[in-house]
Amino acid sequence: MRNARAIFVFTIALFCGACAVATRESAPGAPTPEAWGAVLNTADMFANAGRHAAADSALLAFARANPGTRAAEEVAFWRALYKLDPRSSASTRAEGRTMMESYAASSTTSWYKGQANVLRFLAREIADAEQSGSDSTIVAGDTTSGGLAARDRVIRTQRAEIARLNAELERIKRRLASPTP
């Protein structure tokens, strides 16, 4: 009898613990998966149209409407992602990098931890390359003035390298063409 009572109490404790964990996502007023998907689609649509500030506002409005929910915590990842977008004029990549670092370091977020770690390391490499003057981080299709200027710098650098290599090739040809004594 005593063992049965202990098993019953243990079962009730496990059930209550499971309910406590589940209530965070299933609490009244928690967003549905459809609402979460809709806000992500809306933010993506805005970002792809070059309206990064509108994407950020949609995500912030969702987080404010659903405070304390898991989805609201995960908004930080998407805000950081859109701020890292080189096409965004609404923020700087440094701001996005800082937000991604914060998301990756957070103990309350987890849906996109792996992606956040990859993106923050890439963002750090890009920042390091920009500081060292390397132009290897050009985004294909970037038609902003900054993107065009970077592309032009790369073209000039590559043309100078081609000219240097052609001069070296000519020097080698002349040396091979001259008779050796």
GROMACS .gro file of C-alpha atoms in nm:
model
  181
    1MET     CA    1   0.000   0.000   0.000
    2ARG     CA    2   0.276   0.237   0.089
    3ASN     CA    3   0.454   0.171  -0.245
    4ALA     CA    4   0.132   0.228  -0.436
    5ARG     CA    5   0.086   0.563  -0.260
    6ALA     CA    6   0.447   0.663  -0.338
    7ILE     CA    7   0.399   0.565  -0.703
    8PHE     CA    8   0.074   0.763  -0.714
    9VAL     CA    9   0.239   1.074  -0.562
   10PHE     CA   10   0.536   1.038  -0.795
   11THR     CA   11   0.301   1.007  -1.096
   12ILE     CA   12   0.108   1.317  -0.989
   13ALA     CA   13   0.435   1.508  -0.944
   14LEU     CA   14   0.554   1.406  -1.292
   15PHE     CA   15   0.219   1.506  -1.441
   16CYS     CA   16   0.225   1.845  -1.268
   17GLY     CA   17   0.583   1.902  -1.383
   18ALA     CA   18   0.488   1.820  -1.741
   19CYS     CA   19   0.189   2.053  -1.720
   20ALA     CA   20   0.409   2.333  -1.587
   21VAL     CA   21   0.645   2.293  -1.884
   22ALA     CA   22   0.360   2.271  -2.135
   23THR     CA   23   0.174   2.575  -2.000
   24ARG     CA   24   0.443   2.809  -2.122
   25GLU     CA   25   0.351   2.736  -2.484
   26SER     CA   26  -0.013   2.642  -2.444
   27ALA     CA   27  -0.114   2.923  -2.209
   28PRO     CA   28  -0.427   3.114  -2.303
   29GLY     CA   29  -0.332   3.382  -2.550
   30ALA     CA   30  -0.022   3.198  -2.672
   31PRO     CA   31   0.024   3.234  -3.047
   32THR     CA   32  -0.083   2.951  -3.271
   33PRO     CA   33   0.172   2.794  -3.506
   34GLU     CA   34  -0.025   2.956  -3.788
   35ALA     CA   35   0.016   3.303  -3.633
   36TRP     CA   36   0.389   3.244  -3.591
   37GLY     CA   37   0.419   3.126  -3.952
   38ALA     CA   38   0.217   3.425  -4.072
   39VAL     CA   39   0.440   3.678  -3.899
   40LEU     CA   40   0.753   3.507  -4.036
   41ASN     CA   41   0.605   3.510  -4.388
   42THR     CA   42   0.511   3.876  -4.353
   43ALA     CA   43   0.856   3.973  -4.225
   44ASP     CA   44   1.020   3.774  -4.505
   45MET     CA   45   0.798   3.940  -4.765
   46PHE     CA   46   0.889   4.285  -4.630
   47ALA     CA   47   1.262   4.205  -4.620
   48ASN     CA   48   1.263   4.065  -4.973
   49ALA     CA   49   1.092   4.383  -5.090
   50GLY     CA   50   1.370   4.589  -4.927
   51ARG     CA   51   1.146   4.704  -4.643
   52HIS     CA   52   1.362   4.584  -4.355
   53ALA     CA   53   1.224   4.839  -4.108
   54ALA     CA   54   0.871   4.708  -4.175
   55ALA     CA   55   0.993   4.350  -4.122
   56ASP     CA   56   1.147   4.452  -3.791
   57SER     CA   57   0.826   4.632  -3.688
   58ALA     CA   58   0.611   4.327  -3.769
   59LEU     CA   59   0.837   4.105  -3.560
   60LEU     CA   60   0.843   4.351  -3.269
   61ALA     CA   61   0.462   4.384  -3.278
   62PHE     CA   62   0.431   4.005  -3.262
   63ALA     CA   63   0.670   3.985  -2.966
   64ARG     CA   64   0.483   4.261  -2.782
   65ALA     CA   65   0.147   4.093  -2.847
   66ASN     CA   66   0.276   3.758  -2.717
   67PRO     CA   67   0.510   3.838  -2.427
   68GLY     CA   68   0.667   3.549  -2.241
   69THR     CA   69   0.595   3.295  -2.514
   70ARG     CA   70   0.860   3.086  -2.681
   71ALA     CA   71   0.779   3.236  -3.021
   72ALA     CA   72   0.820   3.589  -2.884
   73GLU     CA   73   1.166   3.494  -2.752
   74GLU     CA   74   1.261   3.353  -3.092
   75VAL     CA   75   1.175   3.683  -3.263
   76ALA     CA   76   1.524   3.796  -3.159
   77PHE     CA   77   1.679   3.555  -3.412
   78TRP     CA   78   1.473   3.686  -3.703
   79ARG     CA   79   1.530   4.050  -3.612
   80ALA     CA   80   1.905   3.988  -3.598
   81LEU     CA   81   1.894   3.799  -3.928
   82TYR     CA   82   1.721   4.083  -4.112
   83LYS     CA   83   1.958   4.337  -3.956
   84LEU     CA   84   2.252   4.134  -4.088
   85ASP     CA   85   2.112   4.154  -4.441
   86PRO     CA   86   2.356   4.371  -4.642
   87ARG     CA   87   2.061   4.511  -4.839
   88SER     CA   88   1.910   4.664  -4.525
   89SER     CA   89   1.930   5.038  -4.491
   90ALA     CA   90   1.732   5.022  -4.166
   91SER     CA   91   2.028   4.908  -3.957
   92THR     CA   92   2.394   4.823  -3.958
   93ARG     CA   93   2.551   4.482  -3.980
   94ALA     CA   94   2.725   4.557  -3.651
   95GLU     CA   95   2.384   4.593  -3.488
   96GLY     CA   96   2.273   4.263  -3.640
   97ARG     CA   97   2.595   4.095  -3.531
   98THR     CA   98   2.543   4.216  -3.173
   99MET     CA   99   2.184   4.094  -3.173
  100MET     CA  100   2.285   3.754  -3.314
  101GLU     CA  101   2.557   3.720  -3.048
  102SER     CA  102   2.298   3.801  -2.781
  103TYR     CA  103   2.052   3.548  -2.922
  104ALA     CA  104   2.317   3.274  -2.940
  105ALA     CA  105   2.424   3.343  -2.581
  106SER     CA  106   2.068   3.343  -2.444
  107SER     CA  107   1.957   3.052  -2.229
  108THR     CA  108   1.588   3.106  -2.311
  109THR     CA  109   1.614   3.065  -2.688
  110SER     CA  110   1.685   2.745  -2.873
  111TRP     CA  111   1.488   2.699  -3.195
  112TYR     CA  112   1.757   2.855  -3.413
  113LYS     CA  113   2.073   2.819  -3.196
  114GLY     CA  114   2.265   2.623  -3.460
  115GLN     CA  115   2.178   2.869  -3.736
  116ALA     CA  116   2.259   3.162  -3.507
  117ASN     CA  117   2.604   3.024  -3.433
  118VAL     CA  118   2.681   2.980  -3.803
  119LEU     CA  119   2.553   3.328  -3.885
  120ARG     CA  120   2.740   3.500  -3.604
  121PHE     CA  121   3.069   3.337  -3.708
  122LEU     CA  122   3.007   3.437  -4.070
  123ALA     CA  123   2.921   3.791  -3.963
  124ARG     CA  124   3.240   3.805  -3.759
  125GLU     CA  125   3.447   3.685  -4.059
  126ILE     CA  126   3.285   3.942  -4.285
  127ALA     CA  127   3.356   4.219  -4.034
  128ASP     CA  128   3.718   4.105  -4.005
  129ALA     CA  129   3.752   4.096  -4.385
  130GLU     CA  130   3.604   4.445  -4.415
  131GLN     CA  131   3.843   4.579  -4.152
  132SER     CA  132   4.142   4.424  -4.326
  133GLY     CA  133   4.038   4.573  -4.660
  134SER     CA  134   3.953   4.242  -4.824
  135ASP     CA  135   3.677   4.263  -5.086
  136SER     CA  136   3.591   3.894  -5.088
  137THR     CA  137   3.253   3.951  -4.925
  138ILE     CA  138   3.062   4.097  -5.217
  139VAL     CA  139   2.703   3.983  -5.241
  140ALA     CA  140   2.590   3.876  -5.587
  141GLY     CA  141   2.319   4.103  -5.722
  142ASP     CA  142   2.394   4.384  -5.475
  143THR     CA  143   2.308   4.698  -5.669
  144THR     CA  144   2.337   4.944  -5.383
  145SER     CA  145   2.601   5.212  -5.419
  146GLY     CA  146   2.811   5.038  -5.154
  147GLY     CA  147   2.782   4.706  -5.335
  148LEU     CA  148   2.872   4.863  -5.670
  149ALA     CA  149   3.170   5.043  -5.520
  150ALA     CA  150   3.293   4.719  -5.364
  151ARG     CA  151   3.247   4.538  -5.696
  152ASP     CA  152   3.441   4.811  -5.877
  153ARG     CA  153   3.727   4.782  -5.624
  154VAL     CA  154   3.742   4.406  -5.681
  155ILE     CA  155   3.745   4.455  -6.058
  156ARG     CA  156   4.028   4.710  -6.032
  157THR     CA  157   4.225   4.478  -5.805
  158GLN     CA  158   4.173   4.183  -6.038
  159ARG     CA  159   4.272   4.388  -6.345
  160ALA     CA  160   4.589   4.501  -6.170
  161GLU     CA  161   4.668   4.140  -6.082
  162ILE     CA  162   4.606   4.032  -6.445
  163ALA     CA  163   4.836   4.310  -6.568
  164ARG     CA  164   5.106   4.203  -6.321
  165LEU     CA  165   5.075   3.839  -6.430
  166ASN     CA  166   5.085   3.936  -6.800
  167ALA     CA  167   5.403   4.139  -6.739
  168GLU     CA  168   5.557   3.842  -6.561
  169LEU     CA  169   5.454   3.612  -6.848
  170GLU     CA  170   5.614   3.848  -7.102
  171ARG     CA  171   5.934   3.860  -6.896
  172ILE     CA  172   5.944   3.478  -6.890
  173LYS     CA  173   5.880   3.461  -7.267
  174ARG     CA  174   6.166   3.705  -7.337
  175ARG     CA  175   6.400   3.511  -7.114
  176LEU     CA  176   6.310   3.182  -7.285
  177ALA     CA  177   6.340   3.338  -7.631
  178SER     CA  178   6.687   3.476  -7.574
  179PRO     CA  179   6.967   3.234  -7.657
  180THR     CA  180   7.168   3.109  -7.367
  181PRO     CA  181   7.549   3.111  -7.405
   0.00000   0.00000   0.00000
